[in-house]
Coordinates of C-alpha atoms in Angstrom, one line a residue:
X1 CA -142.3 33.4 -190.6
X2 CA -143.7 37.0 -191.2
X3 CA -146.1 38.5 -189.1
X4 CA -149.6 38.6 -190.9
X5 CA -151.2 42.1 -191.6
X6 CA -154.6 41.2 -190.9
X7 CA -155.0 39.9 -187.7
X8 CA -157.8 42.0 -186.7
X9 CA -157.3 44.0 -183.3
X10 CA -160.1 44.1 -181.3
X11 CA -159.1 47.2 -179.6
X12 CA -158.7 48.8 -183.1
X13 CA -161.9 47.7 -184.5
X14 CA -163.8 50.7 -186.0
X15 CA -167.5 50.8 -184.6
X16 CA -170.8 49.5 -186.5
X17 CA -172.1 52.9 -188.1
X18 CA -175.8 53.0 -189.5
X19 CA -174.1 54.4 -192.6
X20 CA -176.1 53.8 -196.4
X21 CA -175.4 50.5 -198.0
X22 CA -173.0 52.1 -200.5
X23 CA -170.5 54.6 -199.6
X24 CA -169.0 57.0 -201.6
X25 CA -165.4 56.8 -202.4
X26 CA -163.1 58.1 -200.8
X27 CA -161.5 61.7 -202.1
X28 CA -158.0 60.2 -201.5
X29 CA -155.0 59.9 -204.0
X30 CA -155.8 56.1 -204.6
X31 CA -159.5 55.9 -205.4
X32 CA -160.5 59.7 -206.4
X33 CA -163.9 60.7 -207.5
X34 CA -167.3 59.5 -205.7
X35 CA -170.0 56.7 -207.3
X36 CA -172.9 58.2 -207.9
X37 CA -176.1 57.7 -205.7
X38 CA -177.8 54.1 -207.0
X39 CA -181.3 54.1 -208.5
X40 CA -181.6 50.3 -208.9
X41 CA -180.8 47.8 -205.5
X42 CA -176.9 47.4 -204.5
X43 CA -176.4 43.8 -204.6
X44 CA -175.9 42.1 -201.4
X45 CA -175.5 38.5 -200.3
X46 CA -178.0 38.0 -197.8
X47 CA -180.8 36.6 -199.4
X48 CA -179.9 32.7 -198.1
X49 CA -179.8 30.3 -201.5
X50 CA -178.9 33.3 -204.0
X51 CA -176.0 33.3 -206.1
X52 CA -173.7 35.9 -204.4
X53 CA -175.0 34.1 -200.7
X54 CA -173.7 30.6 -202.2
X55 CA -170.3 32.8 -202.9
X56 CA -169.5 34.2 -199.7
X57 CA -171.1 31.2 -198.1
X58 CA -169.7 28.0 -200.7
X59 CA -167.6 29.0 -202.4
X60 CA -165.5 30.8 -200.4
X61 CA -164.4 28.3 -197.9
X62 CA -163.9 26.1 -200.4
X63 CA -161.4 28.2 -201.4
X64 CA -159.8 28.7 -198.6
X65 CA -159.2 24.6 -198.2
X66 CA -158.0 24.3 -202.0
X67 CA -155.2 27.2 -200.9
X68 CA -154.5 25.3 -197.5
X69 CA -153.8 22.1 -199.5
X70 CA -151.7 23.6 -202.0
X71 CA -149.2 24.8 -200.1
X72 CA -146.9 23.8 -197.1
X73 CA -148.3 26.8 -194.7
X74 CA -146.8 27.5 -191.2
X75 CA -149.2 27.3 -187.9
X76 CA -150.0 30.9 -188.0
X77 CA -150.9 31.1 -191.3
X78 CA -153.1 28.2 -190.8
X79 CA -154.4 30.5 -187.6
X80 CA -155.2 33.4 -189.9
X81 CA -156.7 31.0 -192.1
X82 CA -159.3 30.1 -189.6
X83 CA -159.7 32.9 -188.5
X84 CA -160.5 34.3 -191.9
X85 CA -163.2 31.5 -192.5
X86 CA -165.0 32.2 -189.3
X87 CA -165.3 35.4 -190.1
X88 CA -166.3 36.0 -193.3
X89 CA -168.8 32.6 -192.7
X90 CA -170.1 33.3 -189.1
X91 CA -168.7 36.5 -187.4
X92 CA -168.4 40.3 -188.9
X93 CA -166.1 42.1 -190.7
X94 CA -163.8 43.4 -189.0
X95 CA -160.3 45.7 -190.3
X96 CA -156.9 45.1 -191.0
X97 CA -154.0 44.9 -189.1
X98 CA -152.6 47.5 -187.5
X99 CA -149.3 46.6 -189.6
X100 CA -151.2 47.0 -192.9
X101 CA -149.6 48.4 -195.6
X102 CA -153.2 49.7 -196.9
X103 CA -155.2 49.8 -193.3
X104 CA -155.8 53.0 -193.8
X105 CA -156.9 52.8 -197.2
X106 CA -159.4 49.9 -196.1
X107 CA -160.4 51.7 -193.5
X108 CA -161.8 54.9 -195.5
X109 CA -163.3 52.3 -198.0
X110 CA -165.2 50.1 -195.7
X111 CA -166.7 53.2 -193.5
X112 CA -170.0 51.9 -192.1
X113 CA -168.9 48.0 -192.8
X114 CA -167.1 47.2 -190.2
X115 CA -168.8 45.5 -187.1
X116 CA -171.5 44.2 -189.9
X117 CA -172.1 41.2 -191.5
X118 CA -170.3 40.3 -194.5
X119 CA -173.9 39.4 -195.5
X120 CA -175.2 42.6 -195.5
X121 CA -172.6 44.6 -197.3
X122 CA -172.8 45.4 -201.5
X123 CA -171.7 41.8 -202.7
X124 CA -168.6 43.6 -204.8
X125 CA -166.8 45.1 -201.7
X126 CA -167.3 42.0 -199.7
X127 CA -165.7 39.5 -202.1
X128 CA -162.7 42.2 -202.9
X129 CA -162.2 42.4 -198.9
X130 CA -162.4 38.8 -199.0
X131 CA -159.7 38.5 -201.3
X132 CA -157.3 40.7 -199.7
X133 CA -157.7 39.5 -196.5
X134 CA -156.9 35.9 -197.9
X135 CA -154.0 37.3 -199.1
X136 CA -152.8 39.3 -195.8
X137 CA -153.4 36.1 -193.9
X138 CA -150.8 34.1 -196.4
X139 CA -148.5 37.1 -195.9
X140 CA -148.0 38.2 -199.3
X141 CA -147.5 41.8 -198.5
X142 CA -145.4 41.4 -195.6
X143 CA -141.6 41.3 -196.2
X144 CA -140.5 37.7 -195.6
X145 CA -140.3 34.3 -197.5
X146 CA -144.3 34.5 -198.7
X147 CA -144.0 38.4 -199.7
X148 CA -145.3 38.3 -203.5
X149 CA -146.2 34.7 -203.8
X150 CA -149.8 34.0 -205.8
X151 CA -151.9 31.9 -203.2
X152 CA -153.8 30.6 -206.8
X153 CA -150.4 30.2 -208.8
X154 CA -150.5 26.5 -208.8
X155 CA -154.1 26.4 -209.9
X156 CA -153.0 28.7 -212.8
X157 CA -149.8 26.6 -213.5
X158 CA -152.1 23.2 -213.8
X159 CA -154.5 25.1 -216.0
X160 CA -151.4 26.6 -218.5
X161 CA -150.1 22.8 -218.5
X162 CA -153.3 21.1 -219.4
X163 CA -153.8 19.1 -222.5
X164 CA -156.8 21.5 -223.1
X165 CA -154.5 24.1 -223.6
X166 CA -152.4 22.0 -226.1
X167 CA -155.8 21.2 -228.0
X168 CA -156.9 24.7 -228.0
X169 CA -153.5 25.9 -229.3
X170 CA -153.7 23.1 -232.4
X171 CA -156.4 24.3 -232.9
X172 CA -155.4 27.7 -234.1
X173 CA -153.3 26.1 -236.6
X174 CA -156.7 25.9 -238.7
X175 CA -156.7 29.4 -238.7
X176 CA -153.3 30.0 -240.8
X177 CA -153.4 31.8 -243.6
X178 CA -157.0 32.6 -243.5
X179 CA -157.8 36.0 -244.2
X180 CA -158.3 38.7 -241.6
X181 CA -162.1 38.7 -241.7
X182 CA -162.3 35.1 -241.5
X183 CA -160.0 35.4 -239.0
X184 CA -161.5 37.9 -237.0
X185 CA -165.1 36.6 -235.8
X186 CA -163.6 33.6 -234.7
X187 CA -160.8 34.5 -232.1
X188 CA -163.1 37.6 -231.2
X189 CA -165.5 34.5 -230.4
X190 CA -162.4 32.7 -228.6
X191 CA -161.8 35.6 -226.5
X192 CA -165.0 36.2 -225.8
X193 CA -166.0 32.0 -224.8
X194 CA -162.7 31.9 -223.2
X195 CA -164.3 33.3 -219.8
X196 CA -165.8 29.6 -219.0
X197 CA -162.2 29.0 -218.2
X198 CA -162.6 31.3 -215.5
X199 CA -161.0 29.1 -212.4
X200 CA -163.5 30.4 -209.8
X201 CA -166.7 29.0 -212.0
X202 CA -164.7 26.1 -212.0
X203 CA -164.9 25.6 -208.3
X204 CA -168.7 25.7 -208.5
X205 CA -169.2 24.1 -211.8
X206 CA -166.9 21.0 -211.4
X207 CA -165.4 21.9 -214.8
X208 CA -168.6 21.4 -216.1
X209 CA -168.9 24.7 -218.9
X210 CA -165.8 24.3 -220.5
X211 CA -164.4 26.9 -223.0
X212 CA -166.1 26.3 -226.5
X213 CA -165.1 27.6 -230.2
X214 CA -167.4 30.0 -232.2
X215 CA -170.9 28.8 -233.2
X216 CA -172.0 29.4 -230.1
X217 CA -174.5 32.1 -231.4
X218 CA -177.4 30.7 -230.3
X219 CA -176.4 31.6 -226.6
X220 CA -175.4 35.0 -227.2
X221 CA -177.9 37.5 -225.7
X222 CA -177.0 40.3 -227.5
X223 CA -174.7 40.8 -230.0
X224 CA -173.2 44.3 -230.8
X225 CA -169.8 42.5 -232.5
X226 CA -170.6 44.4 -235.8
X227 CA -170.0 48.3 -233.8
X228 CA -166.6 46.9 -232.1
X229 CA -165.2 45.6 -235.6
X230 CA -166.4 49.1 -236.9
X231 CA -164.5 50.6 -234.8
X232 CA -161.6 49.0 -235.6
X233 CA -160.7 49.2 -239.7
X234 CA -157.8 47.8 -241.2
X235 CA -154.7 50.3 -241.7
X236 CA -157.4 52.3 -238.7
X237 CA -154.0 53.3 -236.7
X238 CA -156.4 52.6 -233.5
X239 CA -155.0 52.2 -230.3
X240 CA -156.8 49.8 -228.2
X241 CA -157.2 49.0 -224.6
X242 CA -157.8 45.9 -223.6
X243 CA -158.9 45.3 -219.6
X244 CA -158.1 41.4 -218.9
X245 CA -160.1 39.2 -216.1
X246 CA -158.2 35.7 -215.8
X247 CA -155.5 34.3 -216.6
X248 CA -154.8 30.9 -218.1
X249 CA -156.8 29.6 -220.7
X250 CA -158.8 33.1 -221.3
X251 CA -155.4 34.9 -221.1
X252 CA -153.9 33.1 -224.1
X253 CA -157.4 33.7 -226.5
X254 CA -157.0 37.5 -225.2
X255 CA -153.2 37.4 -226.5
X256 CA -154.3 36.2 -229.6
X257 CA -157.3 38.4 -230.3
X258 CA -154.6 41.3 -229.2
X259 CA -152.3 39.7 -231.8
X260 CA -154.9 39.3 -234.8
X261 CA -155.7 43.0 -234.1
X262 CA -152.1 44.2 -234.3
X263 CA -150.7 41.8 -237.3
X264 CA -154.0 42.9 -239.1
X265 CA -153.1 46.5 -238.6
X266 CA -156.5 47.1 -237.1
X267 CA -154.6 48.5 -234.2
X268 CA -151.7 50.7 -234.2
X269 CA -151.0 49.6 -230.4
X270 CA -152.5 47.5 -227.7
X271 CA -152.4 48.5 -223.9
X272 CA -153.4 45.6 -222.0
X273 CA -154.2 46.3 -218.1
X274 CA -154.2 43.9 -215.7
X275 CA -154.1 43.0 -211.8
X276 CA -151.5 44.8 -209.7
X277 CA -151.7 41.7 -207.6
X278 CA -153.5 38.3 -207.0
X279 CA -157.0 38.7 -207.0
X280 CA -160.7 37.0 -207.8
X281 CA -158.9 33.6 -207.7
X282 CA -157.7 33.6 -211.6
X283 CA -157.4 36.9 -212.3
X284 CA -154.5 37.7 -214.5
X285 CA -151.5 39.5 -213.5
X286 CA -148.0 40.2 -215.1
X287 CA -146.8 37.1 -214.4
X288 CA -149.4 35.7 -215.9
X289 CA -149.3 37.5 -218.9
X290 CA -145.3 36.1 -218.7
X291 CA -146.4 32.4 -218.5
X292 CA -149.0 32.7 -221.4
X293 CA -146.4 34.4 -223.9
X294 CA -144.0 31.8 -223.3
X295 CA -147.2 29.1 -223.3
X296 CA -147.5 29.9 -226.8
X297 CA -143.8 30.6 -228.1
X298 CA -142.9 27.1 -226.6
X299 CA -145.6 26.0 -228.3
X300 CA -144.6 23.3 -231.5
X301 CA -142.4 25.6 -233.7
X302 CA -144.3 25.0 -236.8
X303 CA -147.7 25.8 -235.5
X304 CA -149.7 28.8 -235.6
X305 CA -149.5 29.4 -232.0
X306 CA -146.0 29.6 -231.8
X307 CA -145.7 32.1 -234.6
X308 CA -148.5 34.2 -232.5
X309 CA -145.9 33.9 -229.3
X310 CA -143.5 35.5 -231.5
X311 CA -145.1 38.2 -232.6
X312 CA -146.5 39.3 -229.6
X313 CA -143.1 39.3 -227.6
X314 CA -141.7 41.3 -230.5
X315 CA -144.5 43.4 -230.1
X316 CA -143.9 44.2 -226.6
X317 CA -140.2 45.2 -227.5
X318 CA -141.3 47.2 -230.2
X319 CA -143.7 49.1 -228.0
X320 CA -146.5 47.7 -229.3
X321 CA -148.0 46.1 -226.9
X322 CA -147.3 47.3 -223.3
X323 CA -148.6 46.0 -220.3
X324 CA -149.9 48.0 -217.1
X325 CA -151.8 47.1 -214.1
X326 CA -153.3 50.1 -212.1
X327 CA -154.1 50.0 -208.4
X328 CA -157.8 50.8 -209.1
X329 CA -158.1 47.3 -210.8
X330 CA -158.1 46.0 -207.2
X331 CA -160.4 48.4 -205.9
X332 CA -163.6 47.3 -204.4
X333 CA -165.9 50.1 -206.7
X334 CA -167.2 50.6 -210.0
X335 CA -165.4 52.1 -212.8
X336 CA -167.4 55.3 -212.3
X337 CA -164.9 55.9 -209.1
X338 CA -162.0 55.6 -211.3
X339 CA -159.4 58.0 -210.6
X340 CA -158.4 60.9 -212.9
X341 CA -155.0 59.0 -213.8
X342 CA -157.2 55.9 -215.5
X343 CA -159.4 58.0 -217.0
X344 CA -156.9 59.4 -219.1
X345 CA -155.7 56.9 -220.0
X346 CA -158.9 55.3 -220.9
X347 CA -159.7 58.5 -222.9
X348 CA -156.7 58.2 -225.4
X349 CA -158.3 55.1 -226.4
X350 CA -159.9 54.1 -229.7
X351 CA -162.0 51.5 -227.7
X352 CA -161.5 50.1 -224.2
X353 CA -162.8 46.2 -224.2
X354 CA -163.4 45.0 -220.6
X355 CA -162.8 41.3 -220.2
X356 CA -165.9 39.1 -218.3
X357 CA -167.9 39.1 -215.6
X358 CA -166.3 41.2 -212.6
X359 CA -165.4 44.1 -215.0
X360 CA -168.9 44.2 -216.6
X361 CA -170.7 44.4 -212.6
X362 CA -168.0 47.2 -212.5
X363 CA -168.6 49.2 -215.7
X364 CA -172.1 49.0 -215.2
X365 CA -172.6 49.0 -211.5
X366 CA -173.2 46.0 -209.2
X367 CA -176.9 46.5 -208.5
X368 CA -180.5 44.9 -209.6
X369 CA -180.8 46.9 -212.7
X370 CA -183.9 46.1 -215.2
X371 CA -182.5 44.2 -217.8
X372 CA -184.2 46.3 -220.6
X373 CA -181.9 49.5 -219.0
X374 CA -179.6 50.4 -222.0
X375 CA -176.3 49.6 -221.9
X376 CA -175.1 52.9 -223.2
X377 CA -177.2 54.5 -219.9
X378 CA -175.0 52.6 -217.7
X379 CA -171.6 53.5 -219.5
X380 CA -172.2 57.1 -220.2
X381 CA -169.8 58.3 -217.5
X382 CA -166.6 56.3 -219.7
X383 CA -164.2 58.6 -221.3
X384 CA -164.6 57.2 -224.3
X385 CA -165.9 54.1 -226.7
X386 CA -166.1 51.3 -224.5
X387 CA -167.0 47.3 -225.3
X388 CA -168.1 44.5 -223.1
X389 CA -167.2 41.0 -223.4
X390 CA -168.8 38.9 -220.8
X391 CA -169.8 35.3 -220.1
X392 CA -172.8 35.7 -218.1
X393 CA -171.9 34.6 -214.0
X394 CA -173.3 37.1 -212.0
X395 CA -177.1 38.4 -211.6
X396 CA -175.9 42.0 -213.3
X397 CA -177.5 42.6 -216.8
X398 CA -178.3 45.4 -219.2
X399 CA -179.1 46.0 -222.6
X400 CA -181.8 43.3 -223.3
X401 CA -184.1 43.3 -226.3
X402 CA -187.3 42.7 -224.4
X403 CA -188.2 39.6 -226.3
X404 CA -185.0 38.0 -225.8
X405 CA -185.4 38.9 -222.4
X406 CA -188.9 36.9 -222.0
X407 CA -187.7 34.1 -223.9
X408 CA -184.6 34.1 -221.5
X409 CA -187.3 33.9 -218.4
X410 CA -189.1 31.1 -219.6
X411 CA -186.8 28.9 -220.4
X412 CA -185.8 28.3 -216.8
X413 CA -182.7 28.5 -217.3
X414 CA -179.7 29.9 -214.9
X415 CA -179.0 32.0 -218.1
X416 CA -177.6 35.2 -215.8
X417 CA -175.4 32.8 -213.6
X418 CA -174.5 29.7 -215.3
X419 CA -172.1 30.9 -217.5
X420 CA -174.1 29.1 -220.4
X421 CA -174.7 32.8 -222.1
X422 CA -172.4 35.9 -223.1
X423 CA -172.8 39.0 -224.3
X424 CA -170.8 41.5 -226.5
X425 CA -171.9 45.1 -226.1
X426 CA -170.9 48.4 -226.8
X427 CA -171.0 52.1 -226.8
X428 CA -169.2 53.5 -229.4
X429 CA -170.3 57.0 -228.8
X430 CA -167.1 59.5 -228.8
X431 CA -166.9 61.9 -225.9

């Protein structure tokens, strides 16, 4: 049984600082750059009854019980998982362990955090620490029989098995042989709706919101589709990167869109980026990507779905479509702390379209902003044309029309939470 990294020791724990709420980030080689100073409220998860309170507070020890039951754990990872719980629930947030592959890393990161409440911290960086503590307890970095194994892999494998995802694949086969503008609007609509699959709503929801087809306008709170398809011409030569959140059943509508963008020569190449390791519950890494591309090549050979799967693995031989996952992805920081290595990359792009909720709190900044604050304010920093896709799951929100914003607030709805609305925005500005 491997040692676990994060058994906190007490005689290593840094000191409480009265530091700000948000730190810059760290000048090192792994998260260069600093976020810039906040003008609206970092969000944090004190406020009892909020949503990023019922998270840390709900959510997350429900999680840890789903991961305890799905696996045949050993005594002291059940020791770290307690340990885990009561802190993150009742105690303070304390480092990682001395053996830590990243403690040091962690360390810089959470200055001024330590010795505090996970409460009390920006809501981002808690639920990223969360995460890799979860994963240090299972002892999935240390070498040993667990090293590399995905603590939410079986909830991903049920999800990729699920008759939903053989209903949603048949579905497609409507699609064949339409033209590409016909073709277009609706799996940018699939990609885009696909987010409801997102595992971790799941656990709140009950299942609940489930992933819907287009015609969902009427929930859509703004709408900037027409800009990202201008973008994107036929025979454009455009090379497009694509920033995933989770895997499963948003994965394989991401694949697609990726596929109807390739096939329809509206991009030259795709760069899809996802998570260097297991993270946010559903979030997609290679191995996921791995399971969706043979999800749909297994798929019935004479479907639509099937001849998708083909395409896309050729495309990835070809060059095509290539697959990275950045360290940064993992990071507990907005995207205006991205190193100098992403931005590059970022820059060569025709358009960069970030994938759901957690990557819209990063592009734009996890904090209270005024809804009415313009989108393009928030994402002037990008390198380059940027889009956002995002079922609505988190408090974060920007570029309301003001009347859609007041209709929004009396309708008392959960609109910014409940995953009932979605957005697509973006700033096609060149830089």
């Amino acid at each position: 049984m491997p040692a676990h990294d994060d058994a906190p020791d007490a005689a290593d724990t840094p000191d409480a600082a009265d530091a700000p709420v948000t730190p810059e980030v760290p000048d090192t080689p792994e998260a260069p750059g600093a976020s810039t100073q906040p003008s609206s409220p970092v969000i944090t998860s004190s406020e009892p009854g909020s949503f990023p309170w019922a998270v840390l507070a709900e959510r997350h020890p429900v999680l840890i019980q789903q991961v305890r039951d799905a696996f045949p754990l050993a005594p002291a990872q059940h020791a770290a998982l307690d340990a885990l719980l009561a802190e993150a629930t009742e105690g303070v947030i304390g480092p990682l362990g001395a053996d830590a592959h990243d403690r040091e890393r962690w360390a810089a990161w959470g200055q001024g955090y330590f010795g505090r409440s996970w409460f009390d911290v920006p809501f981002l960086w808690a639920e990223s620490y969360f995460y890799r503590k979860l994963l240090g307890a299972l002892g999935h970095f240390t070498p040993g029989p667990w090293q590399g194994i995905d603590p939410f892999g079986p909830f991903k494998a049920a999800e990729l098995a699920g008759k939903l995802v053989d209903e949603e694949l048949a579905a497609l086969d409507e699609l064949a042989g339409q033209p590409a503008d016909v073709q277009a609007p609706a799996l940018l609509a699939g990609s885009l709706w696909g987010n409801r699959a997102d595992l971790g709503f799941r656990i709140d929801s009950g299942g609940a919101h489930e992933s819907t087809a287009a015609g969902s306008d009427s929930r859509l709170v703004t709408d900037e589709s027409a800009r990202l398809w201008a973008l994107l011409p036929t025979g454009g030569a455009a090379t497009v990167h694509l920033v995933a959140d989770n895997a499963g059943r948003e994965l394989i509508p991401d694949l697609v869109l990726v596929d109807h963008l390739l096939h329809s020569e509206r991009a030259a190449d795709v760069v899809l980026h996802v998570k260097p390791h297991p993270y946010y519950i559903s979030d997609a890494t290679m191995s996921d990507v791995i399971d969706s591309l043979r999800r749909l090549t297994h798929a019935p050979a004479a479907g639509y779905a099937a001849e998708i799967g083909r395409r896309l693995w050729a495309a990835t031989a070809a060059g095509r479509l290539t697959v990275r996952a950045h360290e940064f992805f993992c990071a507990p920081f907005p995207y205006s702390a991205m190193p100098d290595a992403l931005r590059e990359q970022f820059a060569a792009a025709t358009v960069t379209v970030l994938k759901g909720d957690l990557n819209y709190r990063r592009l734009v900044g996890d904090q209270l902003w005024p809804p009415t604050t313009p989108f393009a304010e928030r994402t002037a920093y990008w390198p380059g044309p940027v889009a956002a896709l995002r079922t609505l799951k988190s408090d974060v929100i920007t570029g309301l029309d003001r009347d859609v914003l007041a209709a929004l607030e009396a309708s008392g709805e959960a609109w910014r939470t409940s995953g009932t609305h979605a957005l697509v925005q973006v700033d096609a500005r060149s830089r």
